[in-house]
Short mmCIF file of C-alpha atoms and ligand atoms in Angstrom, two decimals:
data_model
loop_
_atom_site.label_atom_id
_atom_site.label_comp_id
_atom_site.label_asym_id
_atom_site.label_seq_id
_atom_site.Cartn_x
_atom_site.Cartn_y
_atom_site.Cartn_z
CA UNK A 1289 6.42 190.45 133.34
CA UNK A 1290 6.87 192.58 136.41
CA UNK A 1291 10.67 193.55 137.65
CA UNK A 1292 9.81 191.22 140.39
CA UNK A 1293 8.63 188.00 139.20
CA UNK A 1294 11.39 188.66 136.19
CA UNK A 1295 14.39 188.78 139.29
CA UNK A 1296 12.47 185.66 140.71
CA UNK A 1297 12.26 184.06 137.54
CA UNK A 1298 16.23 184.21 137.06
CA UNK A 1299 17.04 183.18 140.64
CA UNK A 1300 14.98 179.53 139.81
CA UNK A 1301 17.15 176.47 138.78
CA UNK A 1302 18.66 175.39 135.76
CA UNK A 1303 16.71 171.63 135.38
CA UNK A 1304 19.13 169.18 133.84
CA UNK A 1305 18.63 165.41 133.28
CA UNK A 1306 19.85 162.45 131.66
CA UNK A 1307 19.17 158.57 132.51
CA UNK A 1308 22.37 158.55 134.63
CA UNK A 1309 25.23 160.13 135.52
CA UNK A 1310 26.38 161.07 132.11
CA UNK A 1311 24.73 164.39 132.18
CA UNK A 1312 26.86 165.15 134.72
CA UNK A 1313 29.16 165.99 132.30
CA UNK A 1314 27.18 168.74 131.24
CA UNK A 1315 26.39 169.97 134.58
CA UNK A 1316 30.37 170.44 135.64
CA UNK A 1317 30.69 172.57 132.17
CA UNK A 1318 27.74 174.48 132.90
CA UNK A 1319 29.07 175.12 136.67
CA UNK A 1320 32.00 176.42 134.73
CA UNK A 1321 30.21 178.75 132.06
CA UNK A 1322 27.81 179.94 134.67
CA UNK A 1323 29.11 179.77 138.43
CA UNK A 1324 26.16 182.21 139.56
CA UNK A 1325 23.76 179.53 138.26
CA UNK A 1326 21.92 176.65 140.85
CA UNK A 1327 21.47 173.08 139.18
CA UNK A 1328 18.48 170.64 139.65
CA UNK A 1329 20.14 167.40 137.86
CA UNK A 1330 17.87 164.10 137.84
CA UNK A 1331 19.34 161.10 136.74
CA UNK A 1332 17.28 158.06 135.79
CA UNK A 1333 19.17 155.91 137.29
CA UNK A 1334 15.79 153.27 137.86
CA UNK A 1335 15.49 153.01 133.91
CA UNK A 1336 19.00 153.49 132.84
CA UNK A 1337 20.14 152.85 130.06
CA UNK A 1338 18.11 154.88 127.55
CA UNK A 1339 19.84 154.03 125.19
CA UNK A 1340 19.08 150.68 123.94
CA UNK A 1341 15.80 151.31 124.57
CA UNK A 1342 12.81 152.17 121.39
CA UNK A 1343 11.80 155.27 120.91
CA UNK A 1344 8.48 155.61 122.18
CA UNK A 1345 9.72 154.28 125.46
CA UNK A 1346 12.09 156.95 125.52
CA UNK A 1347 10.11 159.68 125.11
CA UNK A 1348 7.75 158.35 127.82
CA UNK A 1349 11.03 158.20 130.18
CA UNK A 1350 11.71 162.17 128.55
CA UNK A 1351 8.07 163.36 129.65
CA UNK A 1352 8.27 161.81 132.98
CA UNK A 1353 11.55 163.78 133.75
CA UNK A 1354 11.14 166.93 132.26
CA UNK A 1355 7.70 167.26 133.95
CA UNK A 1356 8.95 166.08 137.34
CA UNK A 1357 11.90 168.72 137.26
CA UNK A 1358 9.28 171.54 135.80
CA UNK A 1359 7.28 170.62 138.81
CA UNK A 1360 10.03 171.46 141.01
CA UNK A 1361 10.14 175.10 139.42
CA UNK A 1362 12.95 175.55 137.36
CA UNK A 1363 13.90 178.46 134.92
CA UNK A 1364 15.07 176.06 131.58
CA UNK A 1365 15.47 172.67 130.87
CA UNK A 1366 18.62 171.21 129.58
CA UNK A 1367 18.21 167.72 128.44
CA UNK A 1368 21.79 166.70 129.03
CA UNK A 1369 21.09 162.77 127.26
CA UNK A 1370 22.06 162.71 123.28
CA UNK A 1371 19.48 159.99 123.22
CA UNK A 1372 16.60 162.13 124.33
CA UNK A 1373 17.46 165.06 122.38
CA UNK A 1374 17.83 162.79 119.55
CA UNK A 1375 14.12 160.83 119.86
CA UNK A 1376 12.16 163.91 121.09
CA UNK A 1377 12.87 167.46 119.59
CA UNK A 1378 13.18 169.90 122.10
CA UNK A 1379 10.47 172.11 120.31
CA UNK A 1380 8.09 169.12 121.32
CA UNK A 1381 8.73 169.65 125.14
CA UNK A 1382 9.28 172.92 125.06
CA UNK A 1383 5.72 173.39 123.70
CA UNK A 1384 4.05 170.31 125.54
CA UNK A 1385 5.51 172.34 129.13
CA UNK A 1386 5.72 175.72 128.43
CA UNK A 1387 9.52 176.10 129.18
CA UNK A 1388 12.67 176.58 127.70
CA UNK A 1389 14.15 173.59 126.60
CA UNK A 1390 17.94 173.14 125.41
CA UNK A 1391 19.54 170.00 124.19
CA UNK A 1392 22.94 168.42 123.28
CA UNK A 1393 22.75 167.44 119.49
CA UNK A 1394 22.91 171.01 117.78
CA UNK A 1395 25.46 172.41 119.87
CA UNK A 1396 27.50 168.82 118.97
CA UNK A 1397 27.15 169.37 115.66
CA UNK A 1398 28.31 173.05 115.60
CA UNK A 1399 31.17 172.26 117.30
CA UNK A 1400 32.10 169.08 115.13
CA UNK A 1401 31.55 171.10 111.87
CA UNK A 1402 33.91 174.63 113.27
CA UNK A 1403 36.76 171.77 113.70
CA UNK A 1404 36.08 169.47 110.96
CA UNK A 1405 39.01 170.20 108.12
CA UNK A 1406 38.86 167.24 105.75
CA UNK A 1407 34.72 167.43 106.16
CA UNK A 1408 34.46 163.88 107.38
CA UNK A 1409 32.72 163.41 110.59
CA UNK A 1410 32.82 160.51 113.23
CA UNK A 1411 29.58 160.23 115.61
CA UNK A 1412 30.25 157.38 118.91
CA UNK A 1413 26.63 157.63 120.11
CA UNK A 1414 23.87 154.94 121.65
CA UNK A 1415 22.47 152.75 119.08
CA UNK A 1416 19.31 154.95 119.55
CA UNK A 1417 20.70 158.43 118.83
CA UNK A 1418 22.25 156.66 115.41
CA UNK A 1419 19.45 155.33 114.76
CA UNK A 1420 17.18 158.29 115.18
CA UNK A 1421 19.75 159.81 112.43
CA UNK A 1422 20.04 163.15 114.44
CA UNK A 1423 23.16 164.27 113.97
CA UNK A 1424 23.69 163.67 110.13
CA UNK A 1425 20.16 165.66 110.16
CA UNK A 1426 22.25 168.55 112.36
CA UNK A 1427 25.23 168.45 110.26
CA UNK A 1428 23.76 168.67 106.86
CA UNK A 1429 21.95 171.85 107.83
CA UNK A 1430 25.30 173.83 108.94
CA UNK A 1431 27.46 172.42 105.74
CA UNK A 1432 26.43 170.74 102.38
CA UNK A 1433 30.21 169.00 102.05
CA UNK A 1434 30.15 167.29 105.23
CA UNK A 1435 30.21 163.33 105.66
CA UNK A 1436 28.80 161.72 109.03
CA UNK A 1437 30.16 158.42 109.52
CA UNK A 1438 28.19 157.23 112.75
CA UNK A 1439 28.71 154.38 115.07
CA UNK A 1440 26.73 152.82 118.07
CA UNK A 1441 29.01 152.51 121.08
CA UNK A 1442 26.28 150.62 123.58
CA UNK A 1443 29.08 149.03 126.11
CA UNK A 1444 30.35 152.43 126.90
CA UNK A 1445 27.76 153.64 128.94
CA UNK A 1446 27.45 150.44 131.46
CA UNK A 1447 31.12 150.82 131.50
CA UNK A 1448 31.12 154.54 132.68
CA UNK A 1449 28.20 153.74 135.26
CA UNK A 1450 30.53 151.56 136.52
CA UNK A 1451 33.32 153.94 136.55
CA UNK A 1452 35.39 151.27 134.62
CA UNK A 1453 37.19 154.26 132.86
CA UNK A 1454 41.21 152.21 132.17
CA UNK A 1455 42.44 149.29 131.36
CA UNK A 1456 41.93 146.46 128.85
CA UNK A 1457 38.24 146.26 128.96
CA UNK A 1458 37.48 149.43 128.21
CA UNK A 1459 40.64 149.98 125.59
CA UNK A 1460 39.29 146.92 123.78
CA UNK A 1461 35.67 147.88 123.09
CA UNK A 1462 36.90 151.46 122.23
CA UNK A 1463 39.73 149.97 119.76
CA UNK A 1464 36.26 147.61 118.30
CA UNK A 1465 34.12 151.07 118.08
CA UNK A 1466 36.28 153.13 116.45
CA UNK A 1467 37.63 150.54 113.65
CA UNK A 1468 34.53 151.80 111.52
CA UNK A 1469 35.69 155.21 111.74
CA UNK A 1470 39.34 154.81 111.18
CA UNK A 1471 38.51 153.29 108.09
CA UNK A 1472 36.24 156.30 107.31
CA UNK A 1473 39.33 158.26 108.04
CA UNK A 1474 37.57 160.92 109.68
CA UNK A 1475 39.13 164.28 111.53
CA UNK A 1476 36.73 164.45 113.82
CA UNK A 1477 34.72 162.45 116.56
CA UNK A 1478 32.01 163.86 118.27
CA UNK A 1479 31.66 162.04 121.59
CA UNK A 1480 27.56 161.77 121.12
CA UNK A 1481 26.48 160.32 124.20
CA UNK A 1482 27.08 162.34 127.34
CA UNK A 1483 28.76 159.32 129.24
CA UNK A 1484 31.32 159.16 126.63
CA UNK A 1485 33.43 162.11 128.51
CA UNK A 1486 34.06 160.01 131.57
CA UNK A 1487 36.00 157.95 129.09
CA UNK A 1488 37.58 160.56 127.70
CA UNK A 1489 41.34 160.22 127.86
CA UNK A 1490 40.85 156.44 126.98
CA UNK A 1491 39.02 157.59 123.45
CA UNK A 1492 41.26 159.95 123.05
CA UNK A 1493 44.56 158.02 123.25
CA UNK A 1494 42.79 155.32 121.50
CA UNK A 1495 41.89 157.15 118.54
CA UNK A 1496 45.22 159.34 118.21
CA UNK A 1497 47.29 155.94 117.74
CA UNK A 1498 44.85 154.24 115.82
CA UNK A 1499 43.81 156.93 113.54
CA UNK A 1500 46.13 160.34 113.96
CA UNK A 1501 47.42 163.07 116.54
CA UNK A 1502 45.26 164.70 114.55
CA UNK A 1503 41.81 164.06 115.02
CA UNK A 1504 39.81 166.43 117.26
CA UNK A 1505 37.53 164.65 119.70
CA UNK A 1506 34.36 166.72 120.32
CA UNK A 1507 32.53 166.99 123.30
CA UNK A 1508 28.77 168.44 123.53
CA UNK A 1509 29.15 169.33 127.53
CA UNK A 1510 31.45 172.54 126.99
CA UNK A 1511 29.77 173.84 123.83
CA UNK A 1512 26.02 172.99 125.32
CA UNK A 1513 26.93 174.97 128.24
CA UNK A 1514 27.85 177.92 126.20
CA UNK A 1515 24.64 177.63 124.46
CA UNK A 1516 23.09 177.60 127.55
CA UNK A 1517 24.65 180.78 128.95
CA UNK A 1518 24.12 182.75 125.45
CA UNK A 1519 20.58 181.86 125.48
CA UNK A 1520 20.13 183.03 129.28
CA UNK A 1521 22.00 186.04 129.20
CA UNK A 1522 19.95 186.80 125.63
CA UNK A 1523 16.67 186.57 127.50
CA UNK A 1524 17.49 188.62 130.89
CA UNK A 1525 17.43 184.80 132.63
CA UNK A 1526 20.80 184.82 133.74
CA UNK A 1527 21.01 184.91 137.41
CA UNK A 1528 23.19 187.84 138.50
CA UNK A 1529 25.97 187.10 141.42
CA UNK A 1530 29.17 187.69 142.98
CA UNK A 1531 30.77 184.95 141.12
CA UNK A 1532 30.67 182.36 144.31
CA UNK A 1533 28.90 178.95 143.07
CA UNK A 1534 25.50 177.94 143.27
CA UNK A 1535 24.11 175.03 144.66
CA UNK A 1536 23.86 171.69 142.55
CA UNK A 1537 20.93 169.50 143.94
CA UNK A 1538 20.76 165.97 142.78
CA UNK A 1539 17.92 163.46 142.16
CA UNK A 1540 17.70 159.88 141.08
CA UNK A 1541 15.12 157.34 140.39
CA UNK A 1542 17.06 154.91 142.50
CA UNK A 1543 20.16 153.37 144.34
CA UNK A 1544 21.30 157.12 145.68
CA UNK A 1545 24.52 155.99 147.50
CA UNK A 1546 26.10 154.81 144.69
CA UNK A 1547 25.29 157.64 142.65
CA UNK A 1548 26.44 160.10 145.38
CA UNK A 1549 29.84 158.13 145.36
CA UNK A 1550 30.72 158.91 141.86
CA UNK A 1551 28.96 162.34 141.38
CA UNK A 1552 31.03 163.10 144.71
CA UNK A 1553 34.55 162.38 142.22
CA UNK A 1554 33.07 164.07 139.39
CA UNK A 1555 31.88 167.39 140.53
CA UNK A 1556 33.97 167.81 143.69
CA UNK A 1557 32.61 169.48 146.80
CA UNK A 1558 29.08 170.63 145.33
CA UNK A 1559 27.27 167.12 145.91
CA UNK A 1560 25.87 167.12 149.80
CA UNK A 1561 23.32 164.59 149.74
CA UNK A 1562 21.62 162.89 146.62
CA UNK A 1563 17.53 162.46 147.02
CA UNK A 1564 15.30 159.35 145.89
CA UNK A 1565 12.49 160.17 143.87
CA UNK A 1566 9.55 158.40 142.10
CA UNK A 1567 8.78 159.81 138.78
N1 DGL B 2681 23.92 159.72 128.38
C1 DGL B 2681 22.86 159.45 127.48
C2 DGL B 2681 23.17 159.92 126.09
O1 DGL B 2681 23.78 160.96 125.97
C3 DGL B 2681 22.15 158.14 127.62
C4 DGL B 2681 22.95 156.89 127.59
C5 DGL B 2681 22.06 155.71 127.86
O2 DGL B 2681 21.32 155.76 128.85
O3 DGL B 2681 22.11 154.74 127.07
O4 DGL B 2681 22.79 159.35 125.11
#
């Protein structure tokens, strides 16, 4: 590749999507990790939530989106949805659209196995991603003693598209999802779904009285991101700057006011207008 098209090559977009707004999780810790970087996120907010849904319908959903944002032009694709990267591998659409494609499972599992001590691992995921059995899959290659206890948390993610993130709604169906895993009497949880961060400090206070102080919660987001800047800086795709941030641009499938509403709370100044698109 010419020095040229190489230098326009890093300034493209880093694609991200998810079926909502829970990949926005991913996209503030990537705006973090890599402040030089500009952001094309699309959530499907017409076909939301993912989920719930079988697999073959969520890898049609996958295709649509990933082809809609390589359309656009972007450098890499990071499939911010546990879900997605759980159904579809991202060697299948990495190879079905010629592009880079990163997801959230293997960086999970890293991270849940460097902080596991006792070796007994909690997933909270969609009833999809446990089913798909991803994550044990992920574990048991990075350590042979490790136990994955997992548990579908479905109520969590209509609850954080709501942005009902306190109170006893919420605390309840946390207290019901985690029961399994205090019995399990695991030291870590790996929040598997990326909508499970906006409910962070709920989880979190939830599981340290129910099961210990100790138990480290894991989320994907930070150590995806970190990924993500390894693997661009590895492969001369990192976009050089000054430091000052990037643009984030942000689609959805429908209903853009509300989305703009919350993304406006979760990622601060960087959301200007959101844009309705048809995949
Ligand atoms: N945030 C997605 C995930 O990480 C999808 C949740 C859903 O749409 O059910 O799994």
């Amino acid at each position: 590749m010419s020095g040229s098209s190489s230098s326009a090559r890093r300034d493209l977009p880093l694609g991200v999507f998810d079926s909502g707004l829970g990949g926005l999780t991913v996209v503030r810790a990537l705006r973090e990790a890599l402040p030089n970087e500009s952001i094309v996120y699309l959530g499907d907010t017409a076909r939301v939530p993912y989920g719930t849904k079988g697999a073959a319908t969520v890898v049609r959903y996958a295709l649509s989106c990933a082809r809609h944002l390589v359309d656009r032009g972007v450098k890499a694709l990071v499939v911010a949805c546990n879900t997605v990267s759980a159904t579809v591998a991202p060697e299948r659409l990495r190879i079905e659209l010629d592009i880079p494609v990163l997801g959230v499972v293997d960086p999970g599992a890293r991270a849940a196995v460097a902080a596991t001590r006792t070796g007994r691992i909690g997933i909270l995921a969609t009833a999809g991603t446990i089913a798909s059995g991803a994550y044990p899959r992920a574990i048991a290659q990075l350590s042979t003693r490790a136990e994955v206890v997992g548990q579908a948390a479905p109520l969590l993610v209509p609850l954080a598209e709501e942005g009902w993130t306190t109170g006893e709604v919420p605390r309840l169906a946390v207290r019901r999802y985690i029961e399994p895993l205090a019995l399990a009497q695991v030291d870590v949880i790996v929040l598997g779904c990326t909508h499970y961060p906006i409910l962070r400090e709920l989880i979190e206070g939830e599981v340290h009285r129910r099961i210990g102080p100790d138990v480290a919660i894991v989320d994907s987001a930070r150590a995806t991101a970190h990924e993500v800047k390894t693997f661009l800086e590895t492969r001369d795709l990192a976009r050089h700057g000054s430091g000052e941030m990037r643009s984030v641009h942000l689609l959805v499938t429908d209903v853009p006011g509300a989305f703009r509403e919350t993304a406006s709370r979760f990622l601060g100044d960087a959301v200007s207008e959101v844009e309705q698109v048809d995949l």
